[in-house]
PDB file of C-alpha atoms in Angstrom:
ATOM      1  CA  UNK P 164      16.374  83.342 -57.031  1.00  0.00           C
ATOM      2  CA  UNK P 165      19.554  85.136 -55.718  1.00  0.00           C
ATOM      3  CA  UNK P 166      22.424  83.879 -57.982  1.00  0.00           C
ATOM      4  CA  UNK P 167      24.580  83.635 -54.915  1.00  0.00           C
ATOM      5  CA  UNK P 168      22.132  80.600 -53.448  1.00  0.00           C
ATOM      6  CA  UNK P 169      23.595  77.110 -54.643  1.00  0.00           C
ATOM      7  CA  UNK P 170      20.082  75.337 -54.242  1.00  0.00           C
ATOM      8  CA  UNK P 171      17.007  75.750 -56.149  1.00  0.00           C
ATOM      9  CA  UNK P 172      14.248  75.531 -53.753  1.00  0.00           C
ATOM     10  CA  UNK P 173      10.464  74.788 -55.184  1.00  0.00           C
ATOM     11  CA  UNK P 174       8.029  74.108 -52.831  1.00  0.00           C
ATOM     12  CA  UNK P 175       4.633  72.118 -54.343  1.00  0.00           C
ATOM     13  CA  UNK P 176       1.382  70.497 -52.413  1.00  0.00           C
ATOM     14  CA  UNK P 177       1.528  67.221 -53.970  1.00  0.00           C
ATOM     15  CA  UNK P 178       2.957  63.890 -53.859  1.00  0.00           C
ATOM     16  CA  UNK P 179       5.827  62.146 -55.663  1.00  0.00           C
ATOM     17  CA  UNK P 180       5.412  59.515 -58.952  1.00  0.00           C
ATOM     18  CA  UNK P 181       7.945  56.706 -58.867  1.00  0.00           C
ATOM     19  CA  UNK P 182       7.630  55.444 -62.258  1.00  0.00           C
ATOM     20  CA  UNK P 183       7.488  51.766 -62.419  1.00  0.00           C
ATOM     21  CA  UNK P 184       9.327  51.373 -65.638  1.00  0.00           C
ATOM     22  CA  UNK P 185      12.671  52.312 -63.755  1.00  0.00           C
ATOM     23  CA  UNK P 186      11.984  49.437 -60.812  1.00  0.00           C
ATOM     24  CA  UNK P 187      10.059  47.214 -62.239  1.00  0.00           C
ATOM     25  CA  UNK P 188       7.771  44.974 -59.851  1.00  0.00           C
ATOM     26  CA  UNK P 189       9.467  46.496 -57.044  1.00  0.00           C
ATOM     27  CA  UNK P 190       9.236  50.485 -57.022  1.00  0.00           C
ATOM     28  CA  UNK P 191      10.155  52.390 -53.962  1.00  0.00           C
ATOM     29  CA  UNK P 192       7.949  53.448 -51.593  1.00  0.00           C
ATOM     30  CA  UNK P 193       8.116  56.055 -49.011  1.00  0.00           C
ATOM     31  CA  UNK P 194       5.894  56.329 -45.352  1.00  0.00           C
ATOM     32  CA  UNK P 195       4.986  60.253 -45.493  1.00  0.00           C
ATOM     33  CA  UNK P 196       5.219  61.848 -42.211  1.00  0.00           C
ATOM     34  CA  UNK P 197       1.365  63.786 -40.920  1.00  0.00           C
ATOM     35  CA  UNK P 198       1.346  67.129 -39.452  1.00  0.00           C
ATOM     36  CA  UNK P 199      -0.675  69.208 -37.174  1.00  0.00           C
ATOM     37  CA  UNK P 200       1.030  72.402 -38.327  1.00  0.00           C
ATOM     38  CA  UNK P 201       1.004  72.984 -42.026  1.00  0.00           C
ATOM     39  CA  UNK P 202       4.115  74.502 -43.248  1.00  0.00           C
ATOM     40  CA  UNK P 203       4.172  78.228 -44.907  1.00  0.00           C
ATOM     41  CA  UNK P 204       4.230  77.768 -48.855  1.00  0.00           C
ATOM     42  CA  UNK P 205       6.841  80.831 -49.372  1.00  0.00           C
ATOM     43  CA  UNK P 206       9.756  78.581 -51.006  1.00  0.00           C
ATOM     44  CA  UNK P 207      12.201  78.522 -47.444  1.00  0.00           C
ATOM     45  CA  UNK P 208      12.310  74.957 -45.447  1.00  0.00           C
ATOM     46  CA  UNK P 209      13.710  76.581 -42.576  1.00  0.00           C
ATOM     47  CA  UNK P 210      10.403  75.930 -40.332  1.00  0.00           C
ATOM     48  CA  UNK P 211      10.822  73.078 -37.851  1.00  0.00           C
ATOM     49  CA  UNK P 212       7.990  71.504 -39.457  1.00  0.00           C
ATOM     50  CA  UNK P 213      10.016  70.457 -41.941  1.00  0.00           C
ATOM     51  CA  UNK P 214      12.473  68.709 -39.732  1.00  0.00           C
ATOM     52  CA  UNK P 215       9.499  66.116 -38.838  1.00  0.00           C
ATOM     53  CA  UNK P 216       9.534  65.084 -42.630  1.00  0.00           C
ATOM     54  CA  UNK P 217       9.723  62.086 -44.908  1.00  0.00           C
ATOM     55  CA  UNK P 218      12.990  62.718 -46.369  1.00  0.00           C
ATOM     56  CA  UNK P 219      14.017  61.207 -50.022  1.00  0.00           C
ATOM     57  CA  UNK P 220      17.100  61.543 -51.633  1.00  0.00           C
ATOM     58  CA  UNK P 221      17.342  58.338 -53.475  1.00  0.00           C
ATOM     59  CA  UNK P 222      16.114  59.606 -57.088  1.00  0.00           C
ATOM     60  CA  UNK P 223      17.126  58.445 -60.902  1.00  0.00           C
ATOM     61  CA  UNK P 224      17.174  61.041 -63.593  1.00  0.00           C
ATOM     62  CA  UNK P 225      14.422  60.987 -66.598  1.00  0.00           C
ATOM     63  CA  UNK P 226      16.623  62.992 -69.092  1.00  0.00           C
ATOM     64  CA  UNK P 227      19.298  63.978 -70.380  1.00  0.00           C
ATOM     65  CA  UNK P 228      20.077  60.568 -70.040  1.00  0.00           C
ATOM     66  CA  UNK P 229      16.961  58.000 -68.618  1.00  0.00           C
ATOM     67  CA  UNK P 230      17.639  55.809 -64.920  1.00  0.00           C
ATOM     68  CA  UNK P 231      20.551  57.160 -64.909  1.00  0.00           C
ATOM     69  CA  UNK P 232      21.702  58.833 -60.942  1.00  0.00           C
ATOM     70  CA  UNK P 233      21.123  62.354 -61.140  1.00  0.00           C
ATOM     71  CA  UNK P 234      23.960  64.804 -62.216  1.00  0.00           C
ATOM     72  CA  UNK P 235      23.572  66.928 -58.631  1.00  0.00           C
ATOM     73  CA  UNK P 236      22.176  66.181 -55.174  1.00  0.00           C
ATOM     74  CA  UNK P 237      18.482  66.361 -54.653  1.00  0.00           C
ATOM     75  CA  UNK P 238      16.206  65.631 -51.758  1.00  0.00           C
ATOM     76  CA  UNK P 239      13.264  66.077 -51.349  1.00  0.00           C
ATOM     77  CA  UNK P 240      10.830  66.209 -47.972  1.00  0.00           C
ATOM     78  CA  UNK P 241       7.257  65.077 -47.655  1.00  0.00           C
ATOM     79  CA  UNK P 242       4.659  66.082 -44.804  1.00  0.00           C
ATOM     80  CA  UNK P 243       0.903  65.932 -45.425  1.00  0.00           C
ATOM     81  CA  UNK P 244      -2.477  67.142 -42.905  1.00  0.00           C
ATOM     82  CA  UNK P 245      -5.904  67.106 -43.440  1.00  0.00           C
ATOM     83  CA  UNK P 246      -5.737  69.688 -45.946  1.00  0.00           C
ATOM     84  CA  UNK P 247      -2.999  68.723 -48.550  1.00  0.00           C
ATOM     85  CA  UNK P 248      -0.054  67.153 -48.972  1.00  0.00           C
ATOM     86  CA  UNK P 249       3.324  68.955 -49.043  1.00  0.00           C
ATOM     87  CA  UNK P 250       6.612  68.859 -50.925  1.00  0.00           C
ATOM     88  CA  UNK P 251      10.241  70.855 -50.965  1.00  0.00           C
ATOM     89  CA  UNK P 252      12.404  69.888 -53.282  1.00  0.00           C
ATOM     90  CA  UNK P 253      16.125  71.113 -52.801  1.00  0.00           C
ATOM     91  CA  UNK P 254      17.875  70.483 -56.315  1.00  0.00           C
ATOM     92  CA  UNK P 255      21.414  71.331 -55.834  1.00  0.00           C
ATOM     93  CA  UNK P 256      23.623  73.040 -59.083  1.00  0.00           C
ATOM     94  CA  UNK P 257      26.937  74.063 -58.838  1.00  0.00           C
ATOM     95  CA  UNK P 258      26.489  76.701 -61.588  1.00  0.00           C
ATOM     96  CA  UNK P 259      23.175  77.948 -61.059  1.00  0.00           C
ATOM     97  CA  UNK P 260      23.405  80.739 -63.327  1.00  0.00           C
ATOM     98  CA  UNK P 261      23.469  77.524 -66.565  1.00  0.00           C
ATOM     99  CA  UNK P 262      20.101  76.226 -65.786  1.00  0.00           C
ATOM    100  CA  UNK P 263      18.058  76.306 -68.233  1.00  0.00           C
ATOM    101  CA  UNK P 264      14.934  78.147 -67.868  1.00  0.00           C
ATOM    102  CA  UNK P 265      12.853  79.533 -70.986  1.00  0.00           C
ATOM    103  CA  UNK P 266       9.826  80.994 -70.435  1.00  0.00           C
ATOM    104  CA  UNK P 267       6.512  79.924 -71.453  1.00  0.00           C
ATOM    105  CA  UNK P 268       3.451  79.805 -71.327  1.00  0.00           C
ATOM    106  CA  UNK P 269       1.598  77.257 -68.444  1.00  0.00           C
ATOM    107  CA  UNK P 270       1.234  73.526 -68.726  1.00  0.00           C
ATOM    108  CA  UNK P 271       4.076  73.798 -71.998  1.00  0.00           C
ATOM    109  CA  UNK P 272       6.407  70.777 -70.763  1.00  0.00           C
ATOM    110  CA  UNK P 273       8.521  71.260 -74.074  1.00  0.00           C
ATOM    111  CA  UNK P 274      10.333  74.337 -72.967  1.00  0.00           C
ATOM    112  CA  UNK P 275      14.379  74.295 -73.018  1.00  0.00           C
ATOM    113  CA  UNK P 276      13.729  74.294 -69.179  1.00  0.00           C
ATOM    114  CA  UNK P 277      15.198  72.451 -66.037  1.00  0.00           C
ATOM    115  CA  UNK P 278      12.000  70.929 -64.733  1.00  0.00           C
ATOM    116  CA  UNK P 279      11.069  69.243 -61.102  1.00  0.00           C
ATOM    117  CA  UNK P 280       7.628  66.583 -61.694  1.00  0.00           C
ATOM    118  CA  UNK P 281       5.877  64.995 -58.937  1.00  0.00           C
ATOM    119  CA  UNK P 282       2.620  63.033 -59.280  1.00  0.00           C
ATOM    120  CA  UNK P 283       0.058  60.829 -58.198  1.00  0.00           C
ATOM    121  CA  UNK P 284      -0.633  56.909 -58.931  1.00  0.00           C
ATOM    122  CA  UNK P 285      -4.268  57.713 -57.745  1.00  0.00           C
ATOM    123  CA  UNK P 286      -5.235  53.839 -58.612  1.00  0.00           C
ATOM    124  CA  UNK P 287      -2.088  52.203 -57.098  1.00  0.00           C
ATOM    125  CA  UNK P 288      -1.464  50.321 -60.300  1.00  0.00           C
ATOM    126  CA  UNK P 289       1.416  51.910 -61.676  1.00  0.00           C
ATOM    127  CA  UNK P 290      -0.413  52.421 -65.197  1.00  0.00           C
ATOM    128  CA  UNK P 291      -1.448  55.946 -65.269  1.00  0.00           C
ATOM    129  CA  UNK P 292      -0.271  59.017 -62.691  1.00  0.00           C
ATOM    130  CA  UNK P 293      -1.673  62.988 -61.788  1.00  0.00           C
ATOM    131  CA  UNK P 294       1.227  64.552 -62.726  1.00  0.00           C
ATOM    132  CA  UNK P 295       2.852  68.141 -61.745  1.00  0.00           C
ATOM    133  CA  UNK P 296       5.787  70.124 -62.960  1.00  0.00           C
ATOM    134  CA  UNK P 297       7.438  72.833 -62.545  1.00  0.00           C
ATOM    135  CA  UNK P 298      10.369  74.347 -64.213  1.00  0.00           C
ATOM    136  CA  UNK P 299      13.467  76.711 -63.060  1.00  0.00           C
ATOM    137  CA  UNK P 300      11.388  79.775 -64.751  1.00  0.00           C
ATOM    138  CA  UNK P 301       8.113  78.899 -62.740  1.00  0.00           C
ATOM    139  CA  UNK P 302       5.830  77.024 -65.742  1.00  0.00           C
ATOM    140  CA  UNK P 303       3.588  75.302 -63.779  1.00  0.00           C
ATOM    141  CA  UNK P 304       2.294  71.994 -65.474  1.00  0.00           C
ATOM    142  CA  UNK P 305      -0.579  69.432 -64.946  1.00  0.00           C
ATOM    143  CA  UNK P 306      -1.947  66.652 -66.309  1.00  0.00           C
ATOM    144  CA  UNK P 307      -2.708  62.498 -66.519  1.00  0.00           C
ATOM    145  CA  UNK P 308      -0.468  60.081 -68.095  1.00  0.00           C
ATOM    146  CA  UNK P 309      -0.963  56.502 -69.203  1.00  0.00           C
ATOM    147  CA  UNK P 310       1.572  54.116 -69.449  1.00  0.00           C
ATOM    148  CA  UNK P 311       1.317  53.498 -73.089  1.00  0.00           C
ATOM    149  CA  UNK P 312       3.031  50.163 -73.296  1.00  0.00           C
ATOM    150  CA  UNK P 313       0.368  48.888 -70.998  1.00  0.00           C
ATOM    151  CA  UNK P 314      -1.516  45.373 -72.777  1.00  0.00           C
ATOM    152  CA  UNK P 315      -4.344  43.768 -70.732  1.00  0.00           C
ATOM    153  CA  UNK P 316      -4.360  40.861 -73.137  1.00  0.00           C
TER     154      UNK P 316
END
């Protein structure tokens, strides 16, 4: 990334995790726009397919400090096709240069690293999630989660 470029721009195929333990019964939801024309995965929004999309911007931050709003301005835009779902994510920084970003080695979501997670509540019962990340230095994670203070007694 050019450290004259406010934004940090990561464009992912996937879809977003709202995790119910910030909204309760109630957690967002979101209709995602379809496409005909699937948009070039090359990190720039500036196709007008993008300008069809979902657009979020409503987000609370996991950590440093959990629920609360985040520290900068982030949207993010949705489209899916036949063939995948897709996602930009502009996370804005004033100081781009302070982000941190260590490099490691893939699905390491430990890192001193800005990250950007998306997932997918496959089941629709807000108890486990597909999960992606990605951080500022490009370690790509995946995995499944479980809510772990689930009971079915």
């Amino acid at each position: 990334m050019r450290p004259d470029k406010k934004l940090l721009i990561l464009t992912l195929s996937f879809l977003i995790l709202v995790n119910s333990a910030l909204f309760g019964d109630n957690p967002p939801t979101a209709k995602i726009v379809r496409t005909t024309e699937a948009p070039r995965i090359d990190g720039n929004i500036n196709e007008p397919v993008w300008e069809t999309a979902t657009t979020l911007t409503e987000f609370r931050q996991h950590s440093p400090v959990f629920n609360a709003n985040p520290s900068f301005p982030t949207k993010v835009l949705l489209l899916y096709d036949n063939e995948a779902v897709y996602v930009a994510a502009i996370l804005s920084d004033p100081h781009p240069d302070s982000i941190a970003n260590q490099l490691g080695e893939r699905d390491n979501e430990d890192l001193n690293a800005d990250y950007f997670g998306i997932g997918f509540d496959t089941y629709n019962n807000q108890q486990d999630a597909y999960y992606f990340l990605v951080s500022a230095s490009d370690i790509q994670v995946d995995g499944r989660k479980a809510d772990g203070t689930y009971d079915a007694v």
